[in-house]
Short mmCIF file of C-alpha atoms and ligand atoms in Angstrom, two decimals:
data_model
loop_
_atom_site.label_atom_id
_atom_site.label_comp_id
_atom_site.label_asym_id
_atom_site.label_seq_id
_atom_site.Cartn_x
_atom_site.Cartn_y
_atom_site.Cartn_z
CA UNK A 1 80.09 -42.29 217.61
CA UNK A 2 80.22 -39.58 215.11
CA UNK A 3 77.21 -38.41 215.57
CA UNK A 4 76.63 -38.86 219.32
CA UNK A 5 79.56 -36.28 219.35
CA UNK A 6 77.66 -33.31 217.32
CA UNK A 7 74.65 -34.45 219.14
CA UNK A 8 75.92 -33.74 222.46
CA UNK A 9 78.46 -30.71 221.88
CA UNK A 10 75.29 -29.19 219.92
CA UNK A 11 73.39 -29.57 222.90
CA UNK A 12 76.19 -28.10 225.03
CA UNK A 13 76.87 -25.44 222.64
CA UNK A 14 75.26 -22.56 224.00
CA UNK A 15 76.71 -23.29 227.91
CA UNK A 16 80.27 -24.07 226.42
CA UNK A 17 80.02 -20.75 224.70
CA UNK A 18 79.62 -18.54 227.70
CA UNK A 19 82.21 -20.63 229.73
CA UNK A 20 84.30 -20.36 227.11
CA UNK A 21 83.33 -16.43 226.56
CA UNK A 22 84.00 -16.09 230.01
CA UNK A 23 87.66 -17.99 230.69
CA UNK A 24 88.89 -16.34 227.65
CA UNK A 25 87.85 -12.33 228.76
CA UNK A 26 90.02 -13.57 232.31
CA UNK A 27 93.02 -14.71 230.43
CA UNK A 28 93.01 -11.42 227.83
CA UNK A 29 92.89 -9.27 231.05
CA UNK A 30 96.35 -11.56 232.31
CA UNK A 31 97.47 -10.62 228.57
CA UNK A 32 96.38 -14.25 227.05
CA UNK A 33 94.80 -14.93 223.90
CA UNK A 34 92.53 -17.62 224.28
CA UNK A 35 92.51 -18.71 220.56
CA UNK A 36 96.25 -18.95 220.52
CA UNK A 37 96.29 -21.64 223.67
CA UNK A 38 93.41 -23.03 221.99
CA UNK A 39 95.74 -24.03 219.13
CA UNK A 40 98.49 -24.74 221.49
CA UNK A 41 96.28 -27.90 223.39
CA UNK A 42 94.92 -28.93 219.94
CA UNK A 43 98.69 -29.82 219.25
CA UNK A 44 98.85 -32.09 221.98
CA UNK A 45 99.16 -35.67 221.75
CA UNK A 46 99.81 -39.07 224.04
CA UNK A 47 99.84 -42.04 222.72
CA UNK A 48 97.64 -45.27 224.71
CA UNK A 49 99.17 -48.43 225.62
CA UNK A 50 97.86 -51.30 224.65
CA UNK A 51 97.98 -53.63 227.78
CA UNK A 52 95.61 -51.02 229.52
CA UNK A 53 92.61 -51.56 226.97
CA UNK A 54 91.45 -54.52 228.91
CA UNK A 55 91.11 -54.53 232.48
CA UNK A 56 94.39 -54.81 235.05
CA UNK A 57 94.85 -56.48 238.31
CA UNK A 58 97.56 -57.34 241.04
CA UNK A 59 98.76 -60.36 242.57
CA UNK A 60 95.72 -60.63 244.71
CA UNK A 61 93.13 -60.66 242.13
CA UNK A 62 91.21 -59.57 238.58
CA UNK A 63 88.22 -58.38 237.93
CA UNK A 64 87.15 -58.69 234.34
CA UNK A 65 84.43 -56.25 232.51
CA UNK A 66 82.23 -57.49 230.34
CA UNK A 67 82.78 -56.34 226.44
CA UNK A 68 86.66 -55.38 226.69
CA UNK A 69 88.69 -56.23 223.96
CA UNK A 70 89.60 -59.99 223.16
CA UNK A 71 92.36 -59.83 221.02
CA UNK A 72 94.90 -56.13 219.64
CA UNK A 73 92.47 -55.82 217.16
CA UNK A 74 89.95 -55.22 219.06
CA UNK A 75 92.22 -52.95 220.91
CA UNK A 76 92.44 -50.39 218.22
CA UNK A 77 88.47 -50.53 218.06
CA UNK A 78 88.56 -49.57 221.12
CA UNK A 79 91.57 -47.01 221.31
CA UNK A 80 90.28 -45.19 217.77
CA UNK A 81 87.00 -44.54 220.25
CA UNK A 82 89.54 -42.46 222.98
CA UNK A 83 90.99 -40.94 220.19
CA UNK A 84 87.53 -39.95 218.65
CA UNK A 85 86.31 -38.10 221.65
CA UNK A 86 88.96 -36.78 222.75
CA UNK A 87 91.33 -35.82 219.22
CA UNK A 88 94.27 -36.11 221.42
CA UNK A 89 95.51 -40.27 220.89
CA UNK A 90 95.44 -41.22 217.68
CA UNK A 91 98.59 -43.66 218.79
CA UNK A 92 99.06 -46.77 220.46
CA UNK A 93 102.50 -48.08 222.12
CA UNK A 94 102.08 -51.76 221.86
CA UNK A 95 103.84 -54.48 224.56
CA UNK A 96 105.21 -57.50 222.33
CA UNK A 97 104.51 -60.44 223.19
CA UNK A 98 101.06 -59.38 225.28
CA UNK A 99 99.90 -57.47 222.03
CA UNK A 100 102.27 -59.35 218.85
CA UNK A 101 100.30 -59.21 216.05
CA UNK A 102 99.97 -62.18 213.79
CA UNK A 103 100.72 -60.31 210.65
CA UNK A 104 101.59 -56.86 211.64
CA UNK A 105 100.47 -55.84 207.86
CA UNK A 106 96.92 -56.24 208.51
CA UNK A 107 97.10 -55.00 212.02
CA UNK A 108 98.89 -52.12 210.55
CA UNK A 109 96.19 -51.45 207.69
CA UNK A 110 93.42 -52.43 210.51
CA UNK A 111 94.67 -49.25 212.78
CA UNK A 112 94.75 -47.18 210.03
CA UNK A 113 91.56 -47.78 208.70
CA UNK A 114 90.64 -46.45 212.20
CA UNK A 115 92.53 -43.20 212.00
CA UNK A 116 95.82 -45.51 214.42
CA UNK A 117 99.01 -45.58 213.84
CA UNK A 118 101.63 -46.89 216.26
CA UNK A 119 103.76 -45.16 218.96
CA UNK A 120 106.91 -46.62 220.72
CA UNK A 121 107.17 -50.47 220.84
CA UNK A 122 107.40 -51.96 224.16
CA UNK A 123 110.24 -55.42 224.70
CA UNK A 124 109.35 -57.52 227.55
CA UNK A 125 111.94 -59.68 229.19
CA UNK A 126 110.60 -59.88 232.58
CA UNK A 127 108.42 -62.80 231.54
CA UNK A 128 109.02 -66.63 230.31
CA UNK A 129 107.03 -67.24 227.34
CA UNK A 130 106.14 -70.77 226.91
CA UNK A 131 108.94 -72.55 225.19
CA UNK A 132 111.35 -70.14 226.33
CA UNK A 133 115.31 -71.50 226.05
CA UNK A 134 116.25 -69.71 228.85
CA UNK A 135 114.35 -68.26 231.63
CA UNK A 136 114.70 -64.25 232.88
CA UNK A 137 114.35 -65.46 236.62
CA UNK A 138 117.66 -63.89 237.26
CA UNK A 139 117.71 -61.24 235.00
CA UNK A 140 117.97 -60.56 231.03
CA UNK A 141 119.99 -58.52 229.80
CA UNK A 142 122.17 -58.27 233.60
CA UNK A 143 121.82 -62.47 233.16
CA UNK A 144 125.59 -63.94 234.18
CA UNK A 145 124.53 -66.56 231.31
CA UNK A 146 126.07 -65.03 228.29
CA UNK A 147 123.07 -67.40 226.54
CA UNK A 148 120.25 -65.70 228.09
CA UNK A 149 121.55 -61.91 227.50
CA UNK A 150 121.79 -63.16 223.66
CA UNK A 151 118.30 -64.11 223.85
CA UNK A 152 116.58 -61.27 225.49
CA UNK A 153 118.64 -59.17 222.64
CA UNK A 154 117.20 -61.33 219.84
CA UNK A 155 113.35 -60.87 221.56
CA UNK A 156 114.30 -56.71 221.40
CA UNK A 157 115.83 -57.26 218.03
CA UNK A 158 112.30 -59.48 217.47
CA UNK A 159 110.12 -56.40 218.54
CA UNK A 160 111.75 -53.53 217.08
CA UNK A 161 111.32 -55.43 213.44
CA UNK A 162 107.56 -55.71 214.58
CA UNK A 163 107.66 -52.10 215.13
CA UNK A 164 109.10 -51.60 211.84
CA UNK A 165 106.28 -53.43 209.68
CA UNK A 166 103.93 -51.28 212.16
CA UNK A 167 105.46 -48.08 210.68
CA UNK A 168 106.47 -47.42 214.49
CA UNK A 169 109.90 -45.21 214.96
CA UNK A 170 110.91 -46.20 218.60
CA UNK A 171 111.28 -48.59 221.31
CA UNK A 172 111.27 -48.65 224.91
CA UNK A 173 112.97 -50.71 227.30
CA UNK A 174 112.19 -51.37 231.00
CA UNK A 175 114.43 -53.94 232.42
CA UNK A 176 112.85 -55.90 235.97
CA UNK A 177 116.53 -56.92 236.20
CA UNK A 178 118.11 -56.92 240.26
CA UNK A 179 118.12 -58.96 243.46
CA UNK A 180 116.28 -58.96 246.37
CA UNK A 181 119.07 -60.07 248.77
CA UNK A 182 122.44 -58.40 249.37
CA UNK A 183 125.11 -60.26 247.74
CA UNK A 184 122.92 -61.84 244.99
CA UNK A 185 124.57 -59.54 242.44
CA UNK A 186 127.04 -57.62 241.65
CA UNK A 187 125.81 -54.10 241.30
CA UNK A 188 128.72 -52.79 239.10
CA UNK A 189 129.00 -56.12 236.68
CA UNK A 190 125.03 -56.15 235.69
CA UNK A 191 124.87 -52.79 235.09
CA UNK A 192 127.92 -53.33 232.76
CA UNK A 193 126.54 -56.23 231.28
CA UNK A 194 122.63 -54.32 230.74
CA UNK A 195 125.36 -51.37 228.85
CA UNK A 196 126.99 -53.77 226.93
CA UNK A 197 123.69 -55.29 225.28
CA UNK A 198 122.00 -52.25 225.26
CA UNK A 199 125.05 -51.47 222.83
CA UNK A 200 123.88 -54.07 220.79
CA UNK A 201 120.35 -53.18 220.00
CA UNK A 202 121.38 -49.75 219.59
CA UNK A 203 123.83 -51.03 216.89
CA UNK A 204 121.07 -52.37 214.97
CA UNK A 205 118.73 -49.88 215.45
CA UNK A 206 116.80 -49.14 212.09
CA UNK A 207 117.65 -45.78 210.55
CA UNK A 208 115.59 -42.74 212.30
CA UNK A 209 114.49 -45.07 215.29
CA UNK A 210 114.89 -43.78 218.78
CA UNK A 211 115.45 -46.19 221.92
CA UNK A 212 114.25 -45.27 225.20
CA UNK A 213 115.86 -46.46 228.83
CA UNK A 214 113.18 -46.56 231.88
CA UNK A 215 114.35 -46.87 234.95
CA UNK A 216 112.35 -47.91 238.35
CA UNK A 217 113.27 -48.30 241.69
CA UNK A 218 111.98 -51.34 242.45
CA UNK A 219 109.18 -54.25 241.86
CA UNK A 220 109.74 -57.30 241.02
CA UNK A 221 113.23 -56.96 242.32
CA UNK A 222 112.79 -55.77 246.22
CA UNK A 223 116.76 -55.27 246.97
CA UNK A 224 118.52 -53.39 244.13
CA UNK A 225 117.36 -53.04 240.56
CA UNK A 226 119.81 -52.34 237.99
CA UNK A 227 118.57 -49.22 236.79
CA UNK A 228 117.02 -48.21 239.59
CA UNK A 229 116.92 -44.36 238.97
CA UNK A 230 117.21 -42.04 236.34
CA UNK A 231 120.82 -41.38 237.03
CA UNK A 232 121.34 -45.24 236.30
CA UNK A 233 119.39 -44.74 232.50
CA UNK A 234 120.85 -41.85 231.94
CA UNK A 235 124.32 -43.40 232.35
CA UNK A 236 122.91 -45.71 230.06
CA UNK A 237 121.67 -43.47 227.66
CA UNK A 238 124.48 -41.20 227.75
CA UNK A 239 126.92 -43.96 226.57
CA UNK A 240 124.45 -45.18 224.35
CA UNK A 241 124.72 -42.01 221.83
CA UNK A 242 122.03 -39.32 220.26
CA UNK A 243 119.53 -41.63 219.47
CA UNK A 244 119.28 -43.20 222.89
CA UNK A 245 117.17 -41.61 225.66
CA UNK A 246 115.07 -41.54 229.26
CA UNK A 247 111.79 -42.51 229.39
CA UNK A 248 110.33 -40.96 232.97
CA UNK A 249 107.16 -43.15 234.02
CA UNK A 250 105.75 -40.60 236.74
CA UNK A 251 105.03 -44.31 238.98
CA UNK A 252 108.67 -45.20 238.98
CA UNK A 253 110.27 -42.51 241.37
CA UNK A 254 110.17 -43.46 245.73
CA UNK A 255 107.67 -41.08 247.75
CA UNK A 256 108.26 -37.86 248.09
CA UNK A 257 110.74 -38.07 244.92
CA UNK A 258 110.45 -34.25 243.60
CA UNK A 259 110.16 -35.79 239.57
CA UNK A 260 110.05 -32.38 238.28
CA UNK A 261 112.83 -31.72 239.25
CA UNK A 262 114.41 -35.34 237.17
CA UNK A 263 112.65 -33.92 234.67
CA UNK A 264 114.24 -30.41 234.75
CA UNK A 265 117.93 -32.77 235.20
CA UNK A 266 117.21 -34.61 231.79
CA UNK A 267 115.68 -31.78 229.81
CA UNK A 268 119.02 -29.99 231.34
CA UNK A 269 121.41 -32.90 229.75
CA UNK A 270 119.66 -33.19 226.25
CA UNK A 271 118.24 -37.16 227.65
CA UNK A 272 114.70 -36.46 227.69
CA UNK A 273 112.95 -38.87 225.27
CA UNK A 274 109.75 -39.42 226.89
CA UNK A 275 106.90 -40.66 229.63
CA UNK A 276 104.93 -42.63 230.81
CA UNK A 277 102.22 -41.01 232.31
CA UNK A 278 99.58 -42.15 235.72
CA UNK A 279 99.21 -41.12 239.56
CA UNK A 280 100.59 -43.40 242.74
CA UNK A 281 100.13 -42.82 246.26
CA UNK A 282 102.52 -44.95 247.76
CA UNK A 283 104.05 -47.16 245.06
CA UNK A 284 103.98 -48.13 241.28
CA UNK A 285 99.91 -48.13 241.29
CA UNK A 286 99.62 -47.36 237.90
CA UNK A 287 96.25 -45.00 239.03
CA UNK A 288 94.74 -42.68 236.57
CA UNK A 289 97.02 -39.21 235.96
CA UNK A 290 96.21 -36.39 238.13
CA UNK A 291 93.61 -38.59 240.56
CA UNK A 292 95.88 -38.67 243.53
CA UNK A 293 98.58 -35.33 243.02
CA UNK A 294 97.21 -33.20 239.96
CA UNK A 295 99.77 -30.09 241.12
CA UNK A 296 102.70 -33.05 241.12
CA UNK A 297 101.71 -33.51 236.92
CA UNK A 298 101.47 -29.75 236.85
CA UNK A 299 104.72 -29.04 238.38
CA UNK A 300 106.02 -31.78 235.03
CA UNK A 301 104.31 -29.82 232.62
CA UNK A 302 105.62 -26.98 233.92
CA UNK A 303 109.35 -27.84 233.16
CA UNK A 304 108.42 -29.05 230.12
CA UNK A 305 106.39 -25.64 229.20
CA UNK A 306 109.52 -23.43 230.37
CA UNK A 307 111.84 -25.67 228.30
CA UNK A 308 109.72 -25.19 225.27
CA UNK A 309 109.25 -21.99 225.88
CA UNK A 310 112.91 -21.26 226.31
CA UNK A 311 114.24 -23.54 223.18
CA UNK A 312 116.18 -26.13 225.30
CA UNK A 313 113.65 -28.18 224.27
CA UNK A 314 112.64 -27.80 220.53
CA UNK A 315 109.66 -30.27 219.96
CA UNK A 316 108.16 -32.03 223.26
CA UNK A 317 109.16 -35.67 224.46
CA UNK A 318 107.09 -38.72 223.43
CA UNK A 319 103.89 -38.65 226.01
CA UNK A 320 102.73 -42.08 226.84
CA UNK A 321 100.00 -43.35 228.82
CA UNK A 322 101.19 -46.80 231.34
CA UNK A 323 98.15 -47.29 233.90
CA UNK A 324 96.18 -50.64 235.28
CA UNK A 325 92.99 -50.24 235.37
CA UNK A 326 91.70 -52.45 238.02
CA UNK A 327 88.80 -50.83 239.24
CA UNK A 328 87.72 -48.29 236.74
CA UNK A 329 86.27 -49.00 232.49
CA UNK A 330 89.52 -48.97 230.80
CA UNK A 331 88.30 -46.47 228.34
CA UNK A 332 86.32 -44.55 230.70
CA UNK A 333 89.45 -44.43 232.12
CA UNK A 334 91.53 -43.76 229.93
CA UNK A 335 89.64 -41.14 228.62
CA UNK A 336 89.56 -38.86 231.80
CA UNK A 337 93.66 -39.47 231.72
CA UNK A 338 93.52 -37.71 227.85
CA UNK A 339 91.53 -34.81 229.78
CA UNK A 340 93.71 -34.38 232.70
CA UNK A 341 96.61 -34.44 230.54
CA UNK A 342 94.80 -31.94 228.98
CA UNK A 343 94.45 -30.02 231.57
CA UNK A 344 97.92 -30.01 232.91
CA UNK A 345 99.36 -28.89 229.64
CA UNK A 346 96.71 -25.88 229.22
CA UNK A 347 97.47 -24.90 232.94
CA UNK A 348 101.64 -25.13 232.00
CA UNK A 349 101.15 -22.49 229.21
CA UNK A 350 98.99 -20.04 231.84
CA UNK A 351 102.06 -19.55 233.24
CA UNK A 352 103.40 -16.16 233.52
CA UNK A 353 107.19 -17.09 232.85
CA UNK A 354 108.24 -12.97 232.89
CA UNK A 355 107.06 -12.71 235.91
CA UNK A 356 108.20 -15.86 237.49
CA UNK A 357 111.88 -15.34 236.10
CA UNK A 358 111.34 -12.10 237.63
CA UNK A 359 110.17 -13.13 241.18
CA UNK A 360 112.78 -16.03 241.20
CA UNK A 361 115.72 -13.32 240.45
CA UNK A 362 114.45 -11.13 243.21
CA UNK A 363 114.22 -14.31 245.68
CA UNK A 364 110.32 -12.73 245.90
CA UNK A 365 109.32 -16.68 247.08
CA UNK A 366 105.90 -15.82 247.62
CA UNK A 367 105.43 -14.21 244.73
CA UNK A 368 107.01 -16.66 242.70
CA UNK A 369 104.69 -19.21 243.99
CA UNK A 370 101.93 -17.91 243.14
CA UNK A 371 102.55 -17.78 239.80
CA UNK A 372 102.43 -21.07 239.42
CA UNK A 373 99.41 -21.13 241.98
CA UNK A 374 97.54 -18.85 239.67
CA UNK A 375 98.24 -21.17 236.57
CA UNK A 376 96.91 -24.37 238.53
CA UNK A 377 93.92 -22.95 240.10
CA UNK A 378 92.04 -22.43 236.94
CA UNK A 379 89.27 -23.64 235.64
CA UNK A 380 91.28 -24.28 231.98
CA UNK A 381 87.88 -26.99 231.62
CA UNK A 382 86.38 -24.62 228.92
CA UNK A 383 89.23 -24.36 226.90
CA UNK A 384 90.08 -27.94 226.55
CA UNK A 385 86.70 -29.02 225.88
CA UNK A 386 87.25 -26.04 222.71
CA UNK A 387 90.11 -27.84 221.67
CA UNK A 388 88.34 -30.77 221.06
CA UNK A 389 85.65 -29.40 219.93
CA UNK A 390 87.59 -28.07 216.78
CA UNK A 391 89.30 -31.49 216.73
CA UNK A 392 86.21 -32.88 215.70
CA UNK A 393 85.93 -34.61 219.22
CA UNK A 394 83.37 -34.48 222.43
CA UNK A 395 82.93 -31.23 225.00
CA UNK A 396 82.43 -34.13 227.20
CA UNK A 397 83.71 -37.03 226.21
CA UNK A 398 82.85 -39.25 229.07
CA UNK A 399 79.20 -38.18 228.79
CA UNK A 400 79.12 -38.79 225.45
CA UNK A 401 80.74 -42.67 225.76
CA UNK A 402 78.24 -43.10 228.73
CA UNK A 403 75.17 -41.95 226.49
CA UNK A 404 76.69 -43.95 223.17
CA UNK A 405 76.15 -47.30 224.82
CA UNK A 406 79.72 -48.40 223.22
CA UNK A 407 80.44 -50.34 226.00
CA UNK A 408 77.43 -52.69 225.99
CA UNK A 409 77.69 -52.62 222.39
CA UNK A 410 80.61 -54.61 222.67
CA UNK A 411 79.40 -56.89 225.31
CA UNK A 412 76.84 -58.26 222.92
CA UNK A 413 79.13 -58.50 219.90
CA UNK A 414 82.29 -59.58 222.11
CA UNK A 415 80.40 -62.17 223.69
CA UNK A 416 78.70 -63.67 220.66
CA UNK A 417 80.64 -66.13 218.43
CA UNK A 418 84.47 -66.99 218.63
CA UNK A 419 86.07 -63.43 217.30
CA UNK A 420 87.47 -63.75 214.22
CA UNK A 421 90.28 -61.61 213.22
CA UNK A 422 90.01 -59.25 210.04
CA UNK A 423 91.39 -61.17 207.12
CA UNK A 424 94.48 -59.57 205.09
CA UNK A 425 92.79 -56.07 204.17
C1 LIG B 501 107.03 -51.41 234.44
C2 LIG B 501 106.27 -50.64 233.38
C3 LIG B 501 106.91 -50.71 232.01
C4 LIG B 501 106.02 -51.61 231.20
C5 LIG B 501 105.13 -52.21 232.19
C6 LIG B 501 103.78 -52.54 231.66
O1 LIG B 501 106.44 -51.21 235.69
O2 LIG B 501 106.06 -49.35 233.79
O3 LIG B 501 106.84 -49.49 231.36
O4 LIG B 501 106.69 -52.45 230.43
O5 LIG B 501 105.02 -51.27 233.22
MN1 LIG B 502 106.11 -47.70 232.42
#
């Protein structure tokens, strides 16, 4: 892959150049050095989840590609590949059990023989593994059955020691928990009883570890979820103490939800940890980020940008990708989510904050608008492409996975003999 990468930015070298030449003359003129935003998107990072390496589906159907990943190992193949082109992932957030290693040693070694480490842990109690004790039809940690709360704390206790041995510092934890009838449950008692075992896997929560609470409105449960919104995590986090914070997936939030401005409420109380980032048009659809509202991540980047810029924030949130990817490659896919992230980060830090301070104090709407209109609408292609060009990774990195033949590279090898695992490094 290597060498399909110099191939292909040589060959785009010149062009590049005189985009490149030409973006950065319009942004000295609006008092921008190029080089120094440049350096600023080179910084940026987002780690890829693991359970969107292979292809996703819905109730009503899968479609398998041919040559996707059989087993986490192949995974971080496949995720060191995004994180080649693009400079911008070397992390994965695993989902235990989808992705539990077998020895997390050798996965860990595996990884890191590919330039991987590990980003937040994912717990999953909205699923009965087989041989379960108890089942999480009626909740987890919310459960009335004292017996099934203890075990859904024993499978986060479970994945946060995987997370250890994977060198991985945090864990987040969505919770289907609710009911989709009035009267099924209380609302106050399982939201005390989700506190009161959150309390307890915060309580054993390895030294420097962080935990993260994501809330969603609804899906599975269709009535009332117990943390439904991010006023519900961050009561949870909040009680929780400093090492305990909300995780916004951009999905979770009902139409027409302005998330920014949740973003701008938890960057306001010290309780943003982190996202997970993708597009929806209607509900949790997991799409690509930036295919359906690109101005919508913007407007997030934004806050994020001003808080930076302003110290209330003083190192940015853990970015996460969480997306199905029914329809598209998943590392095609994946790959033009690293480049709109891209994107809406550069864009954030075109922003002319002096002015727009300025235009806000004077109530100068119009004006202050278009600040943000003039940040948005440009082309910031050119300097994105630079960044990972002096990360060592693609102009274009789509072109460049297209041209490598990765893909049916893998469908050969993945479809020849039974896959065996690599053997204790
Ligand atoms: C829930 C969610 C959560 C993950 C799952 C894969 O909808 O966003 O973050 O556990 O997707
Ligand atoms: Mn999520």
């Amino acid at each position: 892959m290597i060498d399909a990468i110099e191939l292909a930015n040589a060959a785009r070298a010149a062009a590049h150049g005189r985009d490149l030449a030409v973006l950065g003359e319009q942004l000295q003129r609006r008092g921008m050095d190029v080089d120094v935003l440049i350096e600023q998107v080179r910084a940026f990072e987002v780690a890829v989840p693991s359970w969107a390496l292979g292809t996703g589906g819905t109730r009503f159907g899968r479609f398998p590609g041919t040559g996707e990943p059989r087993d986490v190992f192949e995974k971080m193949e496949d995720a060191a590949v995004i994180h080649r082109l693009t400079g911008a992932a070397p992390r994965v957030s695993l989902h235990i059990p989808w992705d539990e290693p077998g020895d997390a040693r050798t996965l860990r070694d595996h990884a890191s023989a590919l330039g991987i480490a590990f980003d937040a842990v994912n717990s999953n109690t909205f699923q009965d593994q087989p041989g379960q004790a108890h089942s999480y039809k009626f909740g987890s940690f919310s459960h009335t059955d004292a017996a099934v709360r203890r075990q859904a704390i024993e499978h986060t206790l479970h994945v946060i020691e995987v997370g250890q041995r994977l060198r991985s510092d945090a864990i987040t934890i969505w919770l289907a928990d609710g009911s989709n009838y009035p009267g099924q449950m209380h609302l106050r008692k399982s939201f005390d009883r989700v506190l009161d075992c959150l309390q307890q896997v915060y309580a054993a929560l390895p030294q420097g570890w962080r935990l993260f609470t994501e809330h969603k409105p609804y899906e599975p449960a269709f009535y009332a979820t117990v943390v439904q919104d991010w006023g519900s995590s961050y009561l949870l986090a909040q009680a929780l103490g400093s090492r305990a914070s909300c995780l916004v997936d951009l999905g979770h939030h009902l139409p027409n939800t302005c998330i920014e401005l949740v973003v701008a409420r938890l960057i306001g109380a010290g309780k943003l940890g982190g996202f997970h980032f993708n597009d929806s048009k209607y509900g949790d659809d997991d799409l690509t980020a930036g295919s359906i509202d690109p101005y919508r991540l913007f407007l997030v980047f934004n806050e994020l940008a001003d808080a930076l810029a302003d110290g209330t924030l003083d190192s940015p949130p853990a970015y996460m990708i969480d997306q199905s990817h029914n329809l598209k490659d998943p590392i095609e896919a994946l790959l033009q989510t690293v480049d709109q992230l891209q994107r809406a980060h550069a864009k954030s830090l075109l922003v002319d904050r002096a002015a727009l301070t300025a235009h806000q104090e004077a109530n100068d709407v119009l004006l202050a608008e278009s600040v943000l209109q003039a940040a948005f609408s440009t082309d910031v292609g050119p300097l994105v492409a630079e960044a990972r060009r002096r990360q060592a990774g693609a102009i274009d990195p789509l072109a460049v996975f297209r041209a490598s033949g990765y893909r049916g590279q893998k469908r050969e090898e993945r479809a020849a003999a039974a896959y065996a695992p690599p053997q204790s490094l």
